[in-house]
Short mmCIF file of C-alpha atoms in Angstrom, two decimals:
data_model
loop_
_atom_site.label_atom_id
_atom_site.label_comp_id
_atom_site.label_asym_id
_atom_site.label_seq_id
_atom_site.Cartn_x
_atom_site.Cartn_y
_atom_site.Cartn_z
CA MET T 1 -49.38 -116.88 -35.72
CA LEU T 2 -48.49 -116.74 -32.11
CA ASP T 3 -48.93 -113.53 -30.22
CA SER T 4 -45.13 -113.46 -29.47
CA GLU T 5 -44.45 -113.51 -33.21
CA ILE T 6 -46.92 -110.78 -33.88
CA LEU T 7 -45.09 -108.95 -31.13
CA GLU T 8 -41.77 -109.32 -32.47
CA GLN T 9 -42.69 -108.25 -36.00
CA LEU T 10 -44.40 -105.07 -34.65
CA PHE T 11 -41.50 -104.20 -32.69
CA ASN T 12 -39.33 -104.55 -35.73
CA ALA T 13 -41.84 -102.46 -37.73
CA ILE T 14 -41.76 -99.73 -34.92
CA HIS T 15 -38.00 -99.87 -34.84
CA GLU T 16 -37.63 -99.49 -38.55
CA HIS T 17 -40.52 -96.87 -38.63
CA ARG T 18 -42.04 -99.12 -41.28
CA SER T 19 -45.77 -99.33 -42.22
CA VAL T 20 -47.55 -102.69 -42.27
CA SER T 21 -50.51 -104.16 -43.62
CA LEU T 22 -52.57 -106.04 -40.87
CA GLU T 23 -54.88 -108.91 -41.35
CA LEU T 24 -57.51 -108.57 -38.67
CA PHE T 25 -60.43 -111.05 -38.86
CA HIS T 26 -60.52 -111.22 -42.72
CA ILE T 27 -59.95 -107.54 -43.36
CA ARG T 28 -56.71 -105.76 -44.15
CA ILE T 29 -55.92 -102.41 -43.05
CA LYS T 30 -52.59 -100.19 -43.56
CA VAL T 31 -51.06 -98.71 -40.21
CA LEU T 32 -48.02 -97.25 -39.03
CA PRO T 33 -47.23 -99.03 -35.73
CA LEU T 34 -45.98 -96.38 -32.88
CA SER T 35 -46.11 -98.47 -29.66
CA ILE T 36 -47.23 -101.36 -27.72
CA PHE T 37 -49.64 -100.81 -24.81
CA ILE T 38 -50.67 -102.98 -22.02
CA SER T 39 -53.94 -102.66 -20.48
CA THR T 40 -53.74 -102.32 -16.51
CA GLN T 41 -57.54 -103.61 -16.48
CA SER T 42 -57.11 -106.59 -18.64
CA ASP T 43 -53.42 -107.17 -19.10
CA ARG T 44 -54.12 -107.44 -22.86
CA GLN T 45 -51.49 -105.97 -25.37
CA TYR T 46 -52.56 -103.42 -27.84
CA LEU T 47 -50.92 -101.90 -30.77
CA MET T 48 -51.12 -98.06 -30.95
CA ALA T 49 -51.03 -97.13 -34.73
CA TYR T 50 -51.75 -94.42 -37.04
CA SER T 51 -54.35 -95.82 -39.35
CA TYR T 52 -54.03 -94.55 -42.97
CA GLN T 53 -57.62 -95.35 -43.70
CA ASP T 54 -59.19 -93.26 -40.68
CA LYS T 55 -56.43 -90.84 -40.67
CA LYS T 56 -56.06 -91.05 -36.81
CA ILE T 57 -54.22 -93.07 -34.11
CA ARG T 58 -56.12 -96.20 -33.08
CA SER T 59 -55.72 -98.98 -30.68
CA MET T 60 -55.87 -102.59 -31.74
CA ARG T 61 -55.68 -105.72 -29.66
CA LEU T 62 -52.73 -107.86 -30.54
CA ASP T 63 -54.79 -111.20 -30.30
CA HIS T 64 -56.93 -109.76 -33.00
CA ILE T 65 -54.12 -109.48 -35.45
CA ILE T 66 -53.72 -112.69 -37.76
CA SER T 67 -50.92 -111.67 -39.94
CA ILE T 68 -48.48 -108.78 -40.77
CA LYS T 69 -46.98 -107.80 -43.94
CA TYR T 70 -44.13 -105.26 -44.03
CA LEU T 71 -44.51 -102.14 -46.20
CA ASP T 72 -42.68 -98.95 -46.87
CA VAL T 73 -40.58 -97.01 -44.37
CA SER T 74 -42.65 -93.99 -43.19
CA THR T 75 -41.18 -90.36 -43.00
CA ASP T 76 -44.00 -89.44 -40.77
CA PHE T 77 -43.10 -91.79 -37.84
CA GLU T 78 -41.62 -89.09 -35.42
CA LEU T 79 -44.65 -86.66 -36.14
CA TYR T 80 -47.21 -89.62 -35.35
CA ARG T 81 -45.18 -90.66 -32.38
CA LYS T 82 -45.17 -87.16 -30.97
CA GLU T 83 -49.01 -86.98 -31.52
CA LEU T 84 -49.19 -90.31 -29.47
CA GLU T 85 -47.14 -88.75 -26.79
CA GLU T 86 -49.65 -85.70 -26.36
CA MET T 87 -52.61 -88.21 -26.36
CA LYS T 88 -51.10 -90.32 -23.57
CA LYS T 89 -51.73 -87.14 -21.37
CA HIS T 90 -55.39 -88.01 -21.64
CA LEU T 91 -55.61 -91.73 -21.82
CA TRP T 92 -57.14 -93.57 -18.85
CA GLY T 93 -56.39 -96.92 -20.60
CA VAL T 94 -55.76 -97.72 -24.21
CA SER T 95 -58.92 -96.55 -25.88
CA VAL T 96 -58.89 -93.37 -28.03
CA SER T 97 -62.72 -93.85 -28.89
CA ASN T 98 -63.65 -91.24 -31.52
CA GLY T 99 -60.57 -89.24 -31.03
CA SER T 100 -62.20 -86.31 -28.98
CA LEU T 101 -62.00 -85.62 -25.42
CA GLU T 102 -64.65 -86.04 -22.78
CA SER T 103 -64.74 -84.55 -19.34
CA ILE T 104 -65.77 -86.16 -16.10
CA GLU T 105 -66.02 -84.66 -12.58
CA PHE T 106 -67.36 -86.07 -9.40
CA ILE T 107 -67.34 -85.07 -5.69
CA ILE T 108 -66.94 -87.77 -3.21
CA HIS T 109 -67.60 -87.74 0.66
CA HIS T 110 -65.16 -89.51 2.93
CA GLU T 111 -65.41 -89.48 6.70
CA SER T 112 -62.48 -87.85 8.92
CA TRP T 113 -61.40 -91.47 9.74
CA GLU T 114 -61.20 -92.60 5.98
CA GLU T 115 -58.23 -90.77 4.97
CA HIS T 116 -57.30 -93.76 2.90
CA ILE T 117 -60.09 -92.66 0.42
CA TYR T 118 -58.39 -89.40 -0.23
CA ARG T 119 -54.90 -91.02 -0.66
CA ARG T 120 -56.56 -93.58 -3.02
CA LEU T 121 -57.73 -90.78 -5.28
CA LEU T 122 -54.29 -89.36 -5.39
CA ARG T 123 -52.61 -92.62 -6.03
CA GLU T 124 -55.06 -93.82 -8.63
CA LYS T 125 -55.84 -90.58 -10.37
CA ARG T 126 -53.76 -91.23 -13.57
CA CYS T 127 -54.40 -88.51 -16.01
CA GLY T 128 -56.74 -86.74 -13.68
CA TYR T 129 -56.72 -84.08 -11.10
CA VAL T 130 -57.83 -84.46 -7.20
CA GLU T 131 -58.68 -81.46 -5.20
CA ARG T 132 -59.47 -81.58 -1.47
CA LEU T 133 -62.44 -79.27 -1.06
CA ASN T 134 -62.65 -79.66 2.68
CA GLU T 135 -61.83 -82.53 5.29
CA ASN T 136 -64.41 -84.72 4.17
CA THR T 137 -65.00 -83.74 0.54
CA SER T 138 -62.76 -84.32 -2.52
CA ARG T 139 -63.24 -83.44 -6.21
CA PHE T 140 -62.01 -85.63 -9.10
CA TYR T 141 -61.65 -84.13 -12.64
CA ALA T 142 -60.42 -85.48 -15.86
CA GLU T 143 -60.29 -85.04 -19.50
CA VAL T 144 -59.96 -88.21 -21.31
CA TYR T 145 -60.48 -89.81 -24.69
CA ASP T 146 -62.90 -92.57 -23.31
CA VAL T 147 -64.90 -92.09 -20.11
CA LYS T 148 -66.37 -95.60 -20.52
CA GLU T 149 -62.92 -97.04 -19.49
CA MET T 150 -63.19 -95.27 -16.21
CA ILE T 151 -66.69 -96.42 -15.24
CA PRO T 152 -65.55 -99.53 -13.29
CA TRP T 153 -63.14 -97.50 -11.21
CA ILE T 154 -65.67 -94.83 -10.60
CA ARG T 155 -68.18 -97.47 -9.50
CA SER T 156 -65.80 -98.51 -6.78
CA PHE T 157 -66.73 -95.13 -5.08
CA ILE T 158 -70.47 -95.80 -5.23
CA GLY T 159 -72.04 -94.82 -1.89
CA ARG T 160 -69.58 -91.74 -1.58
CA ILE T 161 -70.34 -90.17 -4.81
CA GLU T 162 -72.26 -86.76 -3.98
CA SER T 163 -72.41 -85.60 -7.57
CA ILE T 164 -71.23 -86.77 -11.07
CA SER T 165 -70.98 -84.96 -14.25
CA ILE T 166 -69.82 -86.47 -17.65
CA SER T 167 -69.74 -84.47 -20.82
CA ASN T 168 -71.02 -87.65 -22.54
CA LYS T 169 -74.59 -87.06 -21.51
CA GLU T 170 -75.82 -90.49 -22.66
CA LEU T 171 -73.20 -92.15 -20.70
CA GLU T 172 -73.97 -90.00 -17.50
CA LYS T 173 -77.73 -90.87 -17.72
CA GLN T 174 -76.80 -94.59 -18.10
CA PHE T 175 -74.54 -94.27 -15.06
CA LYS T 176 -77.10 -92.66 -12.74
CA GLN T 177 -79.68 -95.09 -14.04
CA GLU T 178 -77.54 -98.09 -13.08
CA ILE T 179 -77.02 -96.55 -9.71
CA GLU T 180 -80.58 -95.65 -9.12
CA GLU T 181 -81.58 -99.25 -10.06
CA MET T 182 -78.95 -100.57 -7.61
CA TYR T 183 -80.26 -98.46 -4.68
CA HIS T 184 -83.81 -99.48 -5.52
CA TYR T 185 -82.82 -103.24 -5.59
CA TYR T 186 -81.18 -103.00 -2.19
CA GLU T 187 -84.03 -101.18 -0.72
CA GLU T 188 -86.38 -104.01 -1.84
CA GLU T 189 -84.02 -106.44 -0.27
CA GLU T 190 -84.03 -104.41 3.04
CA ASP T 191 -87.89 -104.20 2.94
CA ALA T 192 -88.15 -108.04 2.35
CA LEU T 193 -86.20 -108.78 5.58
#
């Protein structure tokens, strides 16, 4: 089935507040479609739906859906739609990961002639908060469902990050390790020149 056909069927189910049975790579799951999101990073389309099996809202890639079967009309549609609206306040992208919030904070340094860095933080903060600590230092803070989605964006500030703290300590350790390895690599390259 074409993605456009899948999309049309999902929009109909959303409009009718109808539960559906989805076939995803040879498994079937019952969900209540709530909304369609598009990832700003990958341009992929995602179904945001309440999963009856998991008893939580999940995101699913549209291109993973093989077929749809309409089921009953749900009386709980508005309840889960409001829950999704509240969740959107803490979504960086489309992932809700395990359904619990993670926090991230980093401090970046920018020279006085680099005002564009501060403006970029303000422009790209999405659900985060930016605080100017002084003329050359800014703090970014966010509580999101999946900090991993933020890592590519955070990497774009490497060389300016003075400190970083992630509530997911395993992810924080991995991020700091990658930075150390990168610095070590470039030090070796400079020594070789």
